[in-house]
Coordinates of C-alpha atoms in Angstrom, one line a residue:
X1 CA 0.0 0.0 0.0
X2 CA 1.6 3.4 -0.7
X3 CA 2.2 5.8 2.3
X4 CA 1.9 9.4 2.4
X5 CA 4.0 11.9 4.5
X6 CA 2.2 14.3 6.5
X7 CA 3.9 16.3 9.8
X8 CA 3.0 15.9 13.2
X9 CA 1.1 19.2 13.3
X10 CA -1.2 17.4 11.0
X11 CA -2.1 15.0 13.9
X12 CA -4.9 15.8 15.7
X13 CA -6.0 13.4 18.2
X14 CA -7.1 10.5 16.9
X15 CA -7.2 12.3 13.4
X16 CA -5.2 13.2 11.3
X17 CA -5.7 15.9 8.3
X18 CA -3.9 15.0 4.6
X19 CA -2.9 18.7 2.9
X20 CA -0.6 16.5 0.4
X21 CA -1.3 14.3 -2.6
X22 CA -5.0 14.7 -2.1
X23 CA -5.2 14.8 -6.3
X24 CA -2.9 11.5 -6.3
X25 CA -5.1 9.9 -3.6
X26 CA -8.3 10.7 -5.3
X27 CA -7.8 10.4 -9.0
X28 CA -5.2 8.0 -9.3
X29 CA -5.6 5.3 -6.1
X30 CA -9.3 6.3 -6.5
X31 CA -9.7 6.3 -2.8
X32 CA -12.9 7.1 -1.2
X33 CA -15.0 7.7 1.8
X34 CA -14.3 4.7 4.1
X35 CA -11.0 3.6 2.4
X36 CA -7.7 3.1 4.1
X37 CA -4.5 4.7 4.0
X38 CA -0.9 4.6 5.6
X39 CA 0.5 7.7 6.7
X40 CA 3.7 8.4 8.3
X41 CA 4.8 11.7 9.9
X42 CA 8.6 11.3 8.7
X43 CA 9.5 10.6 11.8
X44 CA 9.6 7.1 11.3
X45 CA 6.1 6.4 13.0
X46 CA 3.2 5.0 10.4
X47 CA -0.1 5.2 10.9
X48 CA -3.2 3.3 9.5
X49 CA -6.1 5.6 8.7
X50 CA -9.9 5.3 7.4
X51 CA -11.1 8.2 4.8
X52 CA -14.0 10.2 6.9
X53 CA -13.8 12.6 4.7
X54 CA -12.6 14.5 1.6
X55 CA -12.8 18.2 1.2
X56 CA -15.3 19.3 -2.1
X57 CA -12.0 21.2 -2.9
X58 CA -10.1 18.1 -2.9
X59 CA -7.4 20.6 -0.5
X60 CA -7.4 18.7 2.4
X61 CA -8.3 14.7 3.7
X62 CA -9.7 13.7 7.3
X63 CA -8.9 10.3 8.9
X64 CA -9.0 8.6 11.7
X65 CA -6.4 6.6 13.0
X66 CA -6.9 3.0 13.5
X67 CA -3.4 2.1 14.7
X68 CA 0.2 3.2 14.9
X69 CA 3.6 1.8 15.2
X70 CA 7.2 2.5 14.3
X71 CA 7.8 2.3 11.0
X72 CA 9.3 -1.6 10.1
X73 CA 11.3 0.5 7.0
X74 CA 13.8 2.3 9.4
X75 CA 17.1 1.3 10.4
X76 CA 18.3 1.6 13.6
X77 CA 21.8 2.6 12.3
X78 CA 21.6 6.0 10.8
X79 CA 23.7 6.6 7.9
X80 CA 24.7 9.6 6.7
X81 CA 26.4 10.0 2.9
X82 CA 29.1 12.5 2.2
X83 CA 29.0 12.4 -2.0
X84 CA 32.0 14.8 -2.9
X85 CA 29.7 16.8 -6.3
X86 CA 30.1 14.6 -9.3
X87 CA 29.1 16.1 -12.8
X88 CA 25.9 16.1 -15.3
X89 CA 22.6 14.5 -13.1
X90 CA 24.8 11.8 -11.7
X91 CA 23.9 13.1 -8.2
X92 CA 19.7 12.9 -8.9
X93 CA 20.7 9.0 -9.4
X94 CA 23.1 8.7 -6.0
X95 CA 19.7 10.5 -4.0
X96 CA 17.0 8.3 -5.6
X97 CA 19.4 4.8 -5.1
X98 CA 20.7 5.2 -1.7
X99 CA 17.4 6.9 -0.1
X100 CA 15.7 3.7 -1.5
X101 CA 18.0 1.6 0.4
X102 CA 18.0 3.4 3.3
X103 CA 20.9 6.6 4.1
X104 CA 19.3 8.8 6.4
X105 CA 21.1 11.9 5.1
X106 CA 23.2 12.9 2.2
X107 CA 26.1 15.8 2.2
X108 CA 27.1 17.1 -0.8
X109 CA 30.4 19.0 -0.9
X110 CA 33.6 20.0 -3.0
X111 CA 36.6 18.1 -3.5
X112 CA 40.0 19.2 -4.9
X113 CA 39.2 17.0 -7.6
X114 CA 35.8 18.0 -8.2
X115 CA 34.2 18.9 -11.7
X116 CA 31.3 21.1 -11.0
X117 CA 31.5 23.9 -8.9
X118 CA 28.1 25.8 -8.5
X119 CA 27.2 29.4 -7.8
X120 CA 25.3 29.7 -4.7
X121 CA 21.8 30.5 -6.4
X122 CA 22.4 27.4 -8.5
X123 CA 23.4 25.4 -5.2
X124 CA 20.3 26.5 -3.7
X125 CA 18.2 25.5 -6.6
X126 CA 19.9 22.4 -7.2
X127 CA 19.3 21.4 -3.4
X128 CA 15.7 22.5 -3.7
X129 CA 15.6 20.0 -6.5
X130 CA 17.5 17.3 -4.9
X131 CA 15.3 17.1 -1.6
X132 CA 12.3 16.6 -3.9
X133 CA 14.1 13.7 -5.4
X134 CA 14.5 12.3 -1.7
X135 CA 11.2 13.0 -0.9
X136 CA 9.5 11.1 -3.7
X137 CA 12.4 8.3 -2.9
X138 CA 11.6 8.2 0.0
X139 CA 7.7 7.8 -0.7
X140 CA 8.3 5.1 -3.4
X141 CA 10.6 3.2 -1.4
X142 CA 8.0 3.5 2.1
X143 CA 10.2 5.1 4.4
X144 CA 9.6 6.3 7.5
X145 CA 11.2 9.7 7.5
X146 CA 12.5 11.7 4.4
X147 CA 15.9 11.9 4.3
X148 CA 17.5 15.4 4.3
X149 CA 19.9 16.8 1.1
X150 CA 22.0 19.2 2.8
X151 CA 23.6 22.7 1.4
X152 CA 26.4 21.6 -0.6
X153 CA 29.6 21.7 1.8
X154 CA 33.2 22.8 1.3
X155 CA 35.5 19.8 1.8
X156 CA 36.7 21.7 5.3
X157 CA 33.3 21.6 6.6
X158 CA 32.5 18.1 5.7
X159 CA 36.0 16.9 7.0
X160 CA 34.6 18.6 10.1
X161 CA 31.6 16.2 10.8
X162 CA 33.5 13.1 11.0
X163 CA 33.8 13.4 14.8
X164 CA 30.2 13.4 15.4
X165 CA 29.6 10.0 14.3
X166 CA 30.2 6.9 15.9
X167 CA 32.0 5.5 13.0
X168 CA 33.3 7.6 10.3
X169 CA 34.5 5.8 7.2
X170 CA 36.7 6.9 4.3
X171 CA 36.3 5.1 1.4
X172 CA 39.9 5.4 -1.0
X173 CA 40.3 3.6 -3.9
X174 CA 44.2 3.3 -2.3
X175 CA 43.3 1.4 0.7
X176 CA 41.6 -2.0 -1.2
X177 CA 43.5 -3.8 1.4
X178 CA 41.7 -2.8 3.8
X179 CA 38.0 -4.2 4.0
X180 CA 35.1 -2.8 4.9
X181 CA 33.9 -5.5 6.9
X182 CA 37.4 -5.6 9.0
X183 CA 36.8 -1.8 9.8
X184 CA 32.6 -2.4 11.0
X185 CA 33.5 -5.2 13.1
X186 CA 36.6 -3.3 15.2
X187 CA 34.0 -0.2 15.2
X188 CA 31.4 -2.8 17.0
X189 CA 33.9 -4.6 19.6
X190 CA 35.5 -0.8 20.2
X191 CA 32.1 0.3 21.0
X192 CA 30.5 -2.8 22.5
X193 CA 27.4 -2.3 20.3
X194 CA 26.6 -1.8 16.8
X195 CA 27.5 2.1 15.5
X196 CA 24.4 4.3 15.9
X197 CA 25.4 6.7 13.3
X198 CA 27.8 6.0 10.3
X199 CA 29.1 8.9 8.1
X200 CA 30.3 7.7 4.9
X201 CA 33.1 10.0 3.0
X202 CA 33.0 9.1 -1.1
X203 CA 35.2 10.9 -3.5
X204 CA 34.8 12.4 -7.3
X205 CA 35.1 10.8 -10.4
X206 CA 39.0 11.2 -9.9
X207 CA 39.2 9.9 -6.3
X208 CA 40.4 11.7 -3.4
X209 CA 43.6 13.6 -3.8
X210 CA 46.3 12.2 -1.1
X211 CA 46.3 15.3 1.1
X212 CA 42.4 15.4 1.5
X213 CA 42.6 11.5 2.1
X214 CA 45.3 12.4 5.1
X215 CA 42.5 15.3 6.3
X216 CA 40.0 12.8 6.9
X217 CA 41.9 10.4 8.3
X218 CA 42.9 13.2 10.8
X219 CA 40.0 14.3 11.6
X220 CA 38.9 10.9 12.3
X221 CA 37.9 8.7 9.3
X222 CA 39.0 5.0 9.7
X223 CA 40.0 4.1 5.7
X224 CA 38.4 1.7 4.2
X225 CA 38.4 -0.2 0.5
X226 CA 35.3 -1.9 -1.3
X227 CA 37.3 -4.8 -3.3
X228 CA 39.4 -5.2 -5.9
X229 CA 37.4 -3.0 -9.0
X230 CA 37.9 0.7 -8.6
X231 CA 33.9 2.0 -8.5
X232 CA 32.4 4.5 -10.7
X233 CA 31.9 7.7 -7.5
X234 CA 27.9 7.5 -8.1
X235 CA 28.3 3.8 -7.6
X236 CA 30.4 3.4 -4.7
X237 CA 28.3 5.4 -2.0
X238 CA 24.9 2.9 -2.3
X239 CA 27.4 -0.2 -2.5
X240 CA 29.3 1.5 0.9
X241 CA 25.3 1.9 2.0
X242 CA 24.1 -1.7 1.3
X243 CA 27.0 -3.4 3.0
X244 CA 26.7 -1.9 6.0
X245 CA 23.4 -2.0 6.8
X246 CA 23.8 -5.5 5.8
X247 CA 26.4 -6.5 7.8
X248 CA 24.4 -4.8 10.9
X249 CA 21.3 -6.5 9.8
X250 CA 19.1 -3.4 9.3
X251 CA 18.7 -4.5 5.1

């Protein structure tokens, strides 16, 4: 069944008040008076509702809630993506793929390497665009929260959020020596539990250049490899995704 986002302002009691894809609801799933729906305020709680009412304007939709629960589409390891701006509409593909299978944030930023550089109106656009791309994702893919595109980032202020997380990982196509799986389970027996957040550092189409790759590891980054082929950039970041939440069994 698809499920529709709504906020938690839209919760009213026991009811709860659609403002979003009424037209969708209506005209395409046809829904009517006494139908269900599945809801979810993005804050990774669902909820199962029955139509009481549609508005004549088709602006608004009135349900009742019939139950609730944490959404089953959540993992409990939170991962955020650091995608270092690759060119063309590669980036539109990287959101769409890795907020189906499950990052809870992405960071775009600038690398030395980097091939697009935007102004900031264009930045601001293109991030406008972006989260609607997440949003739709995230709908498609029945999430329980959307996942946030940030404002693009210099590298300096990405390399700055490494220490937040419980495990940050930099992922060099130098270090194939190193495997991923080696790095997740130290990061579980250092912490005596599996990582609650993950931040996930990928490069540009010409990789990290050696200084930047020293910069994260200073600022924290363990380095980490993903096999023996080099990865195209818009590639690697939903493979570095799937494996860990695999290996932590939140797939």
């Amino acid at each position: 069944m698809p499920k529709f986002f709504i906020s938690r302002e839209d919760i009213q009691g026991s009811y709860i008040v659609i403002r979003h894809d009424v037209h969708h609801i209506v005209h395409v799933l046809r829904k009517q008076t006494g139908d269900t729906l599945t809801v979810c305020d993005g804050l990774s709680m669902d909820y199962d509702c029955r139509i009481l009412q549609i508005d004549s304007g088709e602006e608004s939709i009135i349900c009742q809630i019939t139950d609730s629960r944490r959404s089953d589409a959540e993992p409990n390891v939170a991962v955020t993506l650091y995608q270092s701006l690759p060119k063309g509409d590669k980036m539109e593909y990287v959101i769409q793929k890795s907020v189906e299978l499950g990052v809870s944030r992405i960071v775009p930023y600038y690398s030395e390497r980097s091939l697009i550089h935007l102004d900031s109106k264009k930045a601001a656009q293109k991030v406008t665009r972006w989260n609607a791309i997440a949003e739709a994702a995230a709908k498609q893919s029945g999430r329980g929260l959307i996942p946030e595109v940030d404002f693009v980032h210099t590298f300096k202020q990405a390399a700055e959020e490494a220490a937040k997380y419980d495990l940050a990982i930099l992922f060099y196509e130098k270090a194939q020596d190193i495997s991923l799986k080696q790095v997740l389970t130290e990061a579980q027996t250092r912490l005596g539990r599996k990582p609650e957040t993950v931040g996930i550092w990928i490069g540009p189409e010409g990789g990290f250049a050696p200084e930047e790759a020293k910069k994260l590891e200073e600022a924290g980054c363990a380095t980490a490899g993903l096999g023996s082929r080099i990865l195209r950039c818009e590639t690697a970041g939903m493979m570095a995704c799937a494996m860990i939440l695999y290996h932590y069994d939140e797939m």
